[in-house]
PDB file of N, CA and C in Angstrom:
ATOM      1  N   MET A 962     -11.725  59.145 -21.166  1.00 51.00           N
ATOM      2  CA  MET A 962      -9.956  59.046 -20.884  1.00 51.00           C
ATOM      3  C   MET A 962      -9.390  57.872 -22.614  1.00 51.00           C
ATOM      4  N   ASN A 963      -8.578  58.522 -22.713  1.00 53.00           N
ATOM      5  CA  ASN A 963      -7.799  58.082 -24.284  1.00 53.00           C
ATOM      6  C   ASN A 963      -7.594  56.885 -23.514  1.00 53.00           C
ATOM      7  N   SER A 964      -8.157  56.256 -24.802  1.00 51.00           N
ATOM      8  CA  SER A 964      -7.783  54.800 -24.603  1.00 51.00           C
ATOM      9  C   SER A 964      -5.805  54.706 -24.366  1.00 51.00           C
ATOM     10  N   TRP A 965      -4.763  55.452 -25.575  1.00 53.00           N
ATOM     11  CA  TRP A 965      -3.397  55.530 -25.190  1.00 53.00           C
ATOM     12  C   TRP A 965      -2.749  56.099 -23.816  1.00 53.00           C
ATOM     13  N   VAL A 966      -3.571  56.747 -22.657  1.00 60.00           N
ATOM     14  CA  VAL A 966      -3.213  56.964 -21.738  1.00 60.00           C
ATOM     15  C   VAL A 966      -3.154  56.321 -20.663  1.00 60.00           C
ATOM     16  N   MET A 967      -4.535  55.481 -20.612  1.00 62.00           N
ATOM     17  CA  MET A 967      -4.561  53.790 -19.998  1.00 62.00           C
ATOM     18  C   MET A 967      -3.582  53.107 -20.514  1.00 62.00           C
ATOM     19  N   CYS A 968      -3.220  52.611 -21.115  1.00 71.00           N
ATOM     20  CA  CYS A 968      -2.349  51.732 -21.740  1.00 71.00           C
ATOM     21  C   CYS A 968      -0.557  52.363 -21.191  1.00 71.00           C
ATOM     22  N   ALA A 969      -0.815  52.992 -21.125  1.00 70.00           N
ATOM     23  CA  ALA A 969       0.628  53.157 -21.132  1.00 70.00           C
ATOM     24  C   ALA A 969       0.741  53.182 -18.985  1.00 70.00           C
ATOM     25  N   THR A 970       0.950  52.509 -18.540  1.00 67.00           N
ATOM     26  CA  THR A 970       1.388  51.953 -17.723  1.00 67.00           C
ATOM     27  C   THR A 970       2.277  51.607 -17.310  1.00 67.00           C
ATOM     28  N   ARG A 971       2.758  51.572 -16.797  1.00 75.00           N
ATOM     29  CA  ARG A 971       4.974  50.554 -16.278  1.00 75.00           C
ATOM     30  C   ARG A 971       4.542  49.621 -16.136  1.00 75.00           C
ATOM     31  N   ASP A 972       5.560  48.754 -17.194  1.00 79.00           N
ATOM     32  CA  ASP A 972       4.829  46.969 -17.167  1.00 79.00           C
ATOM     33  C   ASP A 972       5.224  46.613 -16.128  1.00 79.00           C
ATOM     34  N   ASP A 973       6.618  47.395 -14.638  1.00 84.00           N
ATOM     35  CA  ASP A 973       6.631  46.885 -13.823  1.00 84.00           C
ATOM     36  C   ASP A 973       5.558  46.907 -12.484  1.00 84.00           C
ATOM     37  N   ILE A 974       4.641  47.789 -12.565  1.00 85.00           N
ATOM     38  CA  ILE A 974       3.153  47.819 -11.678  1.00 85.00           C
ATOM     39  C   ILE A 974       2.679  46.339 -11.913  1.00 85.00           C
ATOM     40  N   ALA A 975       2.980  45.382 -10.829  1.00 86.00           N
ATOM     41  CA  ALA A 975       1.894  44.472 -11.101  1.00 86.00           C
ATOM     42  C   ALA A 975       0.879  44.356 -10.764  1.00 86.00           C
ATOM     43  N   GLU A 976       0.979  45.203  -9.317  1.00 88.00           N
ATOM     44  CA  GLU A 976      -1.433  45.434  -8.873  1.00 88.00           C
ATOM     45  C   GLU A 976      -1.714  47.193  -9.196  1.00 88.00           C
ATOM     46  N   ILE A 977      -2.969  46.980  -9.585  1.00 90.00           N
ATOM     47  CA  ILE A 977      -3.450  48.268  -9.540  1.00 90.00           C
ATOM     48  C   ILE A 977      -4.651  48.530  -9.134  1.00 90.00           C
ATOM     49  N   MET A 978      -5.299  50.073  -8.456  1.00 91.00           N
ATOM     50  CA  MET A 978      -6.303  50.802  -8.011  1.00 91.00           C
ATOM     51  C   MET A 978      -6.758  51.093  -8.546  1.00 91.00           C
ATOM     52  N   VAL A 979      -7.518  51.579  -8.312  1.00 92.00           N
ATOM     53  CA  VAL A 979      -8.523  52.186  -9.142  1.00 92.00           C
ATOM     54  C   VAL A 979      -9.717  53.255  -8.139  1.00 92.00           C
ATOM     55  N   SER A 980      -9.834  54.769  -8.521  1.00 93.00           N
ATOM     56  CA  SER A 980     -10.355  55.395  -7.419  1.00 93.00           C
ATOM     57  C   SER A 980     -11.529  56.480  -7.878  1.00 93.00           C
ATOM     58  N   GLY A 981     -12.055  56.373  -7.915  1.00 92.00           N
ATOM     59  CA  GLY A 981     -13.340  57.572  -8.766  1.00 92.00           C
ATOM     60  C   GLY A 981     -14.528  58.120  -7.733  1.00 92.00           C
ATOM     61  N   SER A 982     -15.852  58.188  -8.824  1.00 93.00           N
ATOM     62  CA  SER A 982     -17.205  58.332  -8.612  1.00 93.00           C
ATOM     63  C   SER A 982     -17.597  56.547  -9.119  1.00 93.00           C
ATOM     64  N   LYS A 983     -18.870  56.177  -8.847  1.00 95.00           N
ATOM     65  CA  LYS A 983     -18.641  54.672  -9.184  1.00 95.00           C
ATOM     66  C   LYS A 983     -19.498  55.470 -11.007  1.00 95.00           C
ATOM     67  N   THR A 984     -19.523  55.969 -10.851  1.00 94.00           N
ATOM     68  CA  THR A 984     -19.574  56.471 -12.543  1.00 94.00           C
ATOM     69  C   THR A 984     -17.989  56.120 -13.172  1.00 94.00           C
ATOM     70  N   ALA A 985     -17.604  56.847 -12.783  1.00 92.00           N
ATOM     71  CA  ALA A 985     -16.581  57.232 -13.352  1.00 92.00           C
ATOM     72  C   ALA A 985     -15.266  55.890 -13.553  1.00 92.00           C
ATOM     73  N   LEU A 986     -15.403  55.032 -12.536  1.00 94.00           N
ATOM     74  CA  LEU A 986     -14.840  53.717 -12.598  1.00 94.00           C
ATOM     75  C   LEU A 986     -16.093  52.767 -13.239  1.00 94.00           C
ATOM     76  N   ALA A 987     -16.846  52.412 -13.803  1.00 95.00           N
ATOM     77  CA  ALA A 987     -18.029  51.543 -14.230  1.00 95.00           C
ATOM     78  C   ALA A 987     -17.541  52.480 -15.875  1.00 95.00           C
ATOM     79  N   ASP A 988     -17.361  53.161 -16.315  1.00 93.00           N
ATOM     80  CA  ASP A 988     -16.583  54.233 -17.107  1.00 93.00           C
ATOM     81  C   ASP A 988     -15.388  53.452 -17.689  1.00 93.00           C
ATOM     82  N   PHE A 989     -14.847  53.960 -16.600  1.00 92.00           N
ATOM     83  CA  PHE A 989     -13.012  53.312 -16.542  1.00 92.00           C
ATOM     84  C   PHE A 989     -12.940  52.055 -16.595  1.00 92.00           C
ATOM     85  N   LYS A 990     -13.696  50.974 -16.019  1.00 94.00           N
ATOM     86  CA  LYS A 990     -13.747  49.562 -15.990  1.00 94.00           C
ATOM     87  C   LYS A 990     -14.091  49.026 -17.561  1.00 94.00           C
ATOM     88  N   HIS A 991     -14.735  49.695 -18.046  1.00 93.00           N
ATOM     89  CA  HIS A 991     -15.302  49.290 -19.406  1.00 93.00           C
ATOM     90  C   HIS A 991     -14.260  49.005 -20.595  1.00 93.00           C
ATOM     91  N   ASP A 992     -13.910  50.792 -20.991  1.00 91.00           N
ATOM     92  CA  ASP A 992     -12.423  51.072 -21.283  1.00 91.00           C
ATOM     93  C   ASP A 992     -11.410  50.251 -21.264  1.00 91.00           C
ATOM     94  N   ALA A 993     -11.473  50.065 -20.326  1.00 91.00           N
ATOM     95  CA  ALA A 993      -9.668  49.639 -19.899  1.00 91.00           C
ATOM     96  C   ALA A 993      -9.921  47.394 -20.796  1.00 91.00           C
ATOM     97  N   ASP A 994     -11.154  46.896 -20.271  1.00 93.00           N
ATOM     98  CA  ASP A 994     -11.562  46.296 -20.942  1.00 93.00           C
ATOM     99  C   ASP A 994     -11.130  45.441 -21.967  1.00 93.00           C
ATOM    100  N   LYS A 995     -11.939  47.326 -22.404  1.00 92.00           N
ATOM    101  CA  LYS A 995     -11.853  46.915 -23.890  1.00 92.00           C
ATOM    102  C   LYS A 995     -11.411  47.154 -24.707  1.00 92.00           C
ATOM    103  N   HIS A 996      -9.800  48.377 -24.931  1.00 89.00           N
ATOM    104  CA  HIS A 996      -9.033  49.297 -25.024  1.00 89.00           C
ATOM    105  C   HIS A 996      -7.641  48.080 -24.583  1.00 89.00           C
ATOM    106  N   CYS A 997      -7.384  48.100 -23.207  1.00 89.00           N
ATOM    107  CA  CYS A 997      -6.029  47.717 -22.969  1.00 89.00           C
ATOM    108  C   CYS A 997      -6.504  46.348 -21.517  1.00 89.00           C
ATOM    109  N   PRO A 998      -6.701  45.369 -22.162  1.00 91.00           N
ATOM    110  CA  PRO A 998      -7.260  44.242 -21.478  1.00 91.00           C
ATOM    111  C   PRO A 998      -5.700  43.621 -20.527  1.00 91.00           C
ATOM    112  N   GLN A 999      -4.816  44.258 -21.601  1.00 89.00           N
ATOM    113  CA  GLN A 999      -3.532  43.608 -20.684  1.00 89.00           C
ATOM    114  C   GLN A 999      -3.043  44.936 -19.675  1.00 89.00           C
ATOM    115  N   THR A1000      -3.722  45.670 -19.188  1.00 88.00           N
ATOM    116  CA  THR A1000      -3.665  46.728 -18.254  1.00 88.00           C
ATOM    117  C   THR A1000      -4.828  46.332 -17.356  1.00 88.00           C
ATOM    118  N   ALA A1001      -5.949  45.573 -18.198  1.00 92.00           N
ATOM    119  CA  ALA A1001      -6.893  44.925 -17.175  1.00 92.00           C
ATOM    120  C   ALA A1001      -6.904  44.602 -16.370  1.00 92.00           C
ATOM    121  N   LYS A1002      -5.624  43.431 -16.200  1.00 92.00           N
ATOM    122  CA  LYS A1002      -5.167  42.304 -15.824  1.00 92.00           C
ATOM    123  C   LYS A1002      -5.295  43.024 -14.834  1.00 92.00           C
ATOM    124  N   ARG A1003      -4.207  43.741 -14.910  1.00 92.00           N
ATOM    125  CA  ARG A1003      -3.181  43.741 -13.304  1.00 92.00           C
ATOM    126  C   ARG A1003      -4.409  44.841 -12.143  1.00 92.00           C
ATOM    127  N   ILE A1004      -5.482  45.499 -13.565  1.00 92.00           N
ATOM    128  CA  ILE A1004      -6.270  46.094 -11.304  1.00 92.00           C
ATOM    129  C   ILE A1004      -7.045  45.716 -11.435  1.00 92.00           C
ATOM    130  N   VAL A1005      -6.429  44.991  -9.658  1.00 91.00           N
ATOM    131  CA  VAL A1005      -7.595  44.170  -8.590  1.00 91.00           C
ATOM    132  C   VAL A1005      -7.767  44.477  -7.655  1.00 91.00           C
ATOM    133  N   GLY A1006      -8.759  46.310  -8.272  1.00 92.00           N
ATOM    134  CA  GLY A1006      -9.484  47.273  -7.346  1.00 92.00           C
ATOM    135  C   GLY A1006     -10.073  47.758  -7.987  1.00 92.00           C
ATOM    136  N   TYR A1007     -10.907  48.642  -7.451  1.00 94.00           N
ATOM    137  CA  TYR A1007     -11.965  49.722  -7.818  1.00 94.00           C
ATOM    138  C   TYR A1007     -12.933  50.268  -6.564  1.00 94.00           C
ATOM    139  N   GLU A1008     -11.754  51.093  -6.296  1.00 93.00           N
ATOM    140  CA  GLU A1008     -12.528  52.158  -4.979  1.00 93.00           C
ATOM    141  C   GLU A1008     -13.536  52.587  -4.643  1.00 93.00           C
ATOM    142  N   PRO A1009     -15.125  52.910  -5.026  1.00 94.00           N
ATOM    143  CA  PRO A1009     -15.223  54.279  -4.766  1.00 94.00           C
ATOM    144  C   PRO A1009     -15.135  55.978  -4.036  1.00 94.00           C
ATOM    145  N   VAL A1010     -14.741  56.892  -4.274  1.00 93.00           N
ATOM    146  CA  VAL A1010     -14.236  57.956  -3.433  1.00 93.00           C
ATOM    147  C   VAL A1010     -14.791  58.856  -4.140  1.00 93.00           C
ATOM    148  N   ASP A1011     -14.921  59.895  -3.626  1.00 89.00           N
ATOM    149  CA  ASP A1011     -15.149  61.383  -4.041  1.00 89.00           C
ATOM    150  C   ASP A1011     -14.770  62.210  -3.683  1.00 89.00           C
ATOM    151  N   HIS A1012     -13.642  63.061  -4.067  1.00 92.00           N
ATOM    152  CA  HIS A1012     -13.319  64.171  -4.099  1.00 92.00           C
ATOM    153  C   HIS A1012     -11.995  63.927  -2.675  1.00 92.00           C
ATOM    154  N   PRO A1013     -11.282  63.262  -2.942  1.00 92.00           N
ATOM    155  CA  PRO A1013      -9.944  62.628  -1.783  1.00 92.00           C
ATOM    156  C   PRO A1013      -9.377  63.707  -1.756  1.00 92.00           C
ATOM    157  N   SER A1014      -8.329  64.404  -0.681  1.00 95.00           N
ATOM    158  CA  SER A1014      -7.665  64.713  -0.493  1.00 95.00           C
ATOM    159  C   SER A1014      -6.139  63.619  -0.685  1.00 95.00           C
ATOM    160  N   GLU A1015      -4.746  64.571  -1.492  1.00 94.00           N
ATOM    161  CA  GLU A1015      -3.750  63.896  -2.019  1.00 94.00           C
ATOM    162  C   GLU A1015      -3.372  62.469  -0.621  1.00 94.00           C
ATOM    163  N   LEU A1016      -3.473  63.230   0.818  1.00 96.00           N
ATOM    164  CA  LEU A1016      -3.215  62.432   1.403  1.00 96.00           C
ATOM    165  C   LEU A1016      -4.303  60.974   2.016  1.00 96.00           C
ATOM    166  N   GLN A1017      -5.355  60.868   1.403  1.00 95.00           N
ATOM    167  CA  GLN A1017      -6.264  60.786   1.756  1.00 95.00           C
ATOM    168  C   GLN A1017      -6.512  59.871   1.097  1.00 95.00           C
ATOM    169  N   LEU A1018      -6.779  60.048  -0.126  1.00 93.00           N
ATOM    170  CA  LEU A1018      -5.727  58.745  -1.450  1.00 93.00           C
ATOM    171  C   LEU A1018      -4.689  58.062  -0.951  1.00 93.00           C
ATOM    172  N   ILE A1019      -3.449  58.001  -0.080  1.00 94.00           N
ATOM    173  CA  ILE A1019      -1.989  58.236  -0.314  1.00 94.00           C
ATOM    174  C   ILE A1019      -2.755  56.819   1.408  1.00 94.00           C
ATOM    175  N   ALA A1020      -3.492  57.418   2.394  1.00 95.00           N
ATOM    176  CA  ALA A1020      -3.940  56.265   3.000  1.00 95.00           C
ATOM    177  C   ALA A1020      -4.526  54.949   2.707  1.00 95.00           C
ATOM    178  N   LEU A1021      -5.498  55.854   1.570  1.00 94.00           N
ATOM    179  CA  LEU A1021      -7.183  54.737   0.790  1.00 94.00           C
ATOM    180  C   LEU A1021      -6.324  53.317   0.767  1.00 94.00           C
ATOM    181  N   ALA A1022      -5.241  53.591  -0.039  1.00 92.00           N
ATOM    182  CA  ALA A1022      -4.589  52.655  -1.523  1.00 92.00           C
ATOM    183  C   ALA A1022      -3.745  52.274  -0.994  1.00 92.00           C
ATOM    184  N   ARG A1023      -2.883  52.856   1.015  1.00 92.00           N
ATOM    185  CA  ARG A1023      -1.225  51.478   1.701  1.00 92.00           C
ATOM    186  C   ARG A1023      -3.369  50.561   2.659  1.00 92.00           C
ATOM    187  N   GLN A1024      -4.210  51.165   2.876  1.00 91.00           N
ATOM    188  CA  GLN A1024      -5.809  50.573   3.538  1.00 91.00           C
ATOM    189  C   GLN A1024      -5.693  49.495   3.116  1.00 91.00           C
ATOM    190  N   TYR A1025      -5.855  49.866   1.718  1.00 91.00           N
ATOM    191  CA  TYR A1025      -6.499  48.995   0.533  1.00 91.00           C
ATOM    192  C   TYR A1025      -5.696  47.210  -0.032  1.00 91.00           C
ATOM    193  N   PHE A1026      -4.127  48.014  -0.324  1.00 90.00           N
ATOM    194  CA  PHE A1026      -3.372  46.667  -0.240  1.00 90.00           C
ATOM    195  C   PHE A1026      -3.102  45.957   0.670  1.00 90.00           C
ATOM    196  N   LEU A1027      -2.617  46.535   2.217  1.00 89.00           N
ATOM    197  CA  LEU A1027      -3.088  45.483   3.181  1.00 89.00           C
ATOM    198  C   LEU A1027      -4.334  44.357   3.250  1.00 89.00           C
ATOM    199  N   ARG A1028      -5.136  45.116   3.073  1.00 87.00           N
ATOM    200  CA  ARG A1028      -6.319  44.256   3.174  1.00 87.00           C
ATOM    201  C   ARG A1028      -5.076  42.698   1.680  1.00 87.00           C
ATOM    202  N   HIS A1029      -5.577  43.095   0.527  1.00 83.00           N
ATOM    203  CA  HIS A1029      -5.106  42.693  -0.384  1.00 83.00           C
ATOM    204  C   HIS A1029      -4.919  41.500  -0.207  1.00 83.00           C
ATOM    205  N   ASP A1030      -3.241  42.303   0.331  1.00 80.00           N
ATOM    206  CA  ASP A1030      -2.029  41.156   0.816  1.00 80.00           C
ATOM    207  C   ASP A1030      -2.276  40.082   1.203  1.00 80.00           C
ATOM    208  N   ARG A1031      -3.466  40.896   2.586  1.00 80.00           N
ATOM    209  CA  ARG A1031      -3.875  39.439   3.914  1.00 80.00           C
ATOM    210  C   ARG A1031      -4.201  38.143   3.039  1.00 80.00           C
ATOM    211  N   MET A1032      -5.128  39.099   1.958  1.00 79.00           N
ATOM    212  CA  MET A1032      -6.273  37.935   1.859  1.00 79.00           C
ATOM    213  C   MET A1032      -4.805  36.973   0.492  1.00 79.00           C
ATOM    214  N   SER A1033      -4.736  37.524   0.044  1.00 75.00           N
ATOM    215  CA  SER A1033      -3.749  36.668  -0.668  1.00 75.00           C
ATOM    216  C   SER A1033      -2.937  35.582  -0.297  1.00 75.00           C
ATOM    217  N   GLY A1034      -2.423  35.698   1.229  1.00 74.00           N
ATOM    218  CA  GLY A1034      -1.050  35.189   2.245  1.00 74.00           C
ATOM    219  C   GLY A1034       0.229  35.599   1.565  1.00 74.00           C
ATOM    220  N   THR A1035       0.327  36.739   0.904  1.00 72.00           N
ATOM    221  CA  THR A1035       1.155  37.630   0.325  1.00 72.00           C
ATOM    222  C   THR A1035       2.067  38.141   2.007  1.00 72.00           C
ATOM    223  N   PRO A1036       3.477  38.345   2.934  1.00 66.00           N
ATOM    224  CA  PRO A1036       3.522  38.316   4.419  1.00 66.00           C
ATOM    225  C   PRO A1036       3.029  40.213   4.474  1.00 66.00           C
ATOM    226  N   ILE A1037       3.301  41.090   5.347  1.00 64.00           N
ATOM    227  CA  ILE A1037       3.345  41.753   5.533  1.00 64.00           C
ATOM    228  C   ILE A1037       4.078  42.265   5.931  1.00 64.00           C
ATOM    229  N   PRO A1038       4.874  43.594   5.228  1.00 62.00           N
ATOM    230  CA  PRO A1038       6.302  43.788   6.532  1.00 62.00           C
ATOM    231  C   PRO A1038       6.055  44.224   8.187  1.00 62.00           C
ATOM    232  N   SER A1039       6.769  44.077   9.460  1.00 57.00           N
ATOM    233  CA  SER A1039       6.637  44.548  10.567  1.00 57.00           C
ATOM    234  C   SER A1039       7.715  45.630  10.360  1.00 57.00           C
TER     235      SER A1039
END
């Protein structure tokens, strides 16, 4: 992945979850740490998944951030 694409995340996004194959995640993490340290600081999780549908990916992100928010003490809306 080109580092300029990775670094082009929006500044108003505070937390990022990255998903993909284990190999792709390892490569992405290495490139983010090396080329985009400001973006890398906002990555709160790497979730290994292979070929999820769009709805499965949305469900994964929702579940991940609910767990993440609970662990950080952020109130969960009811």
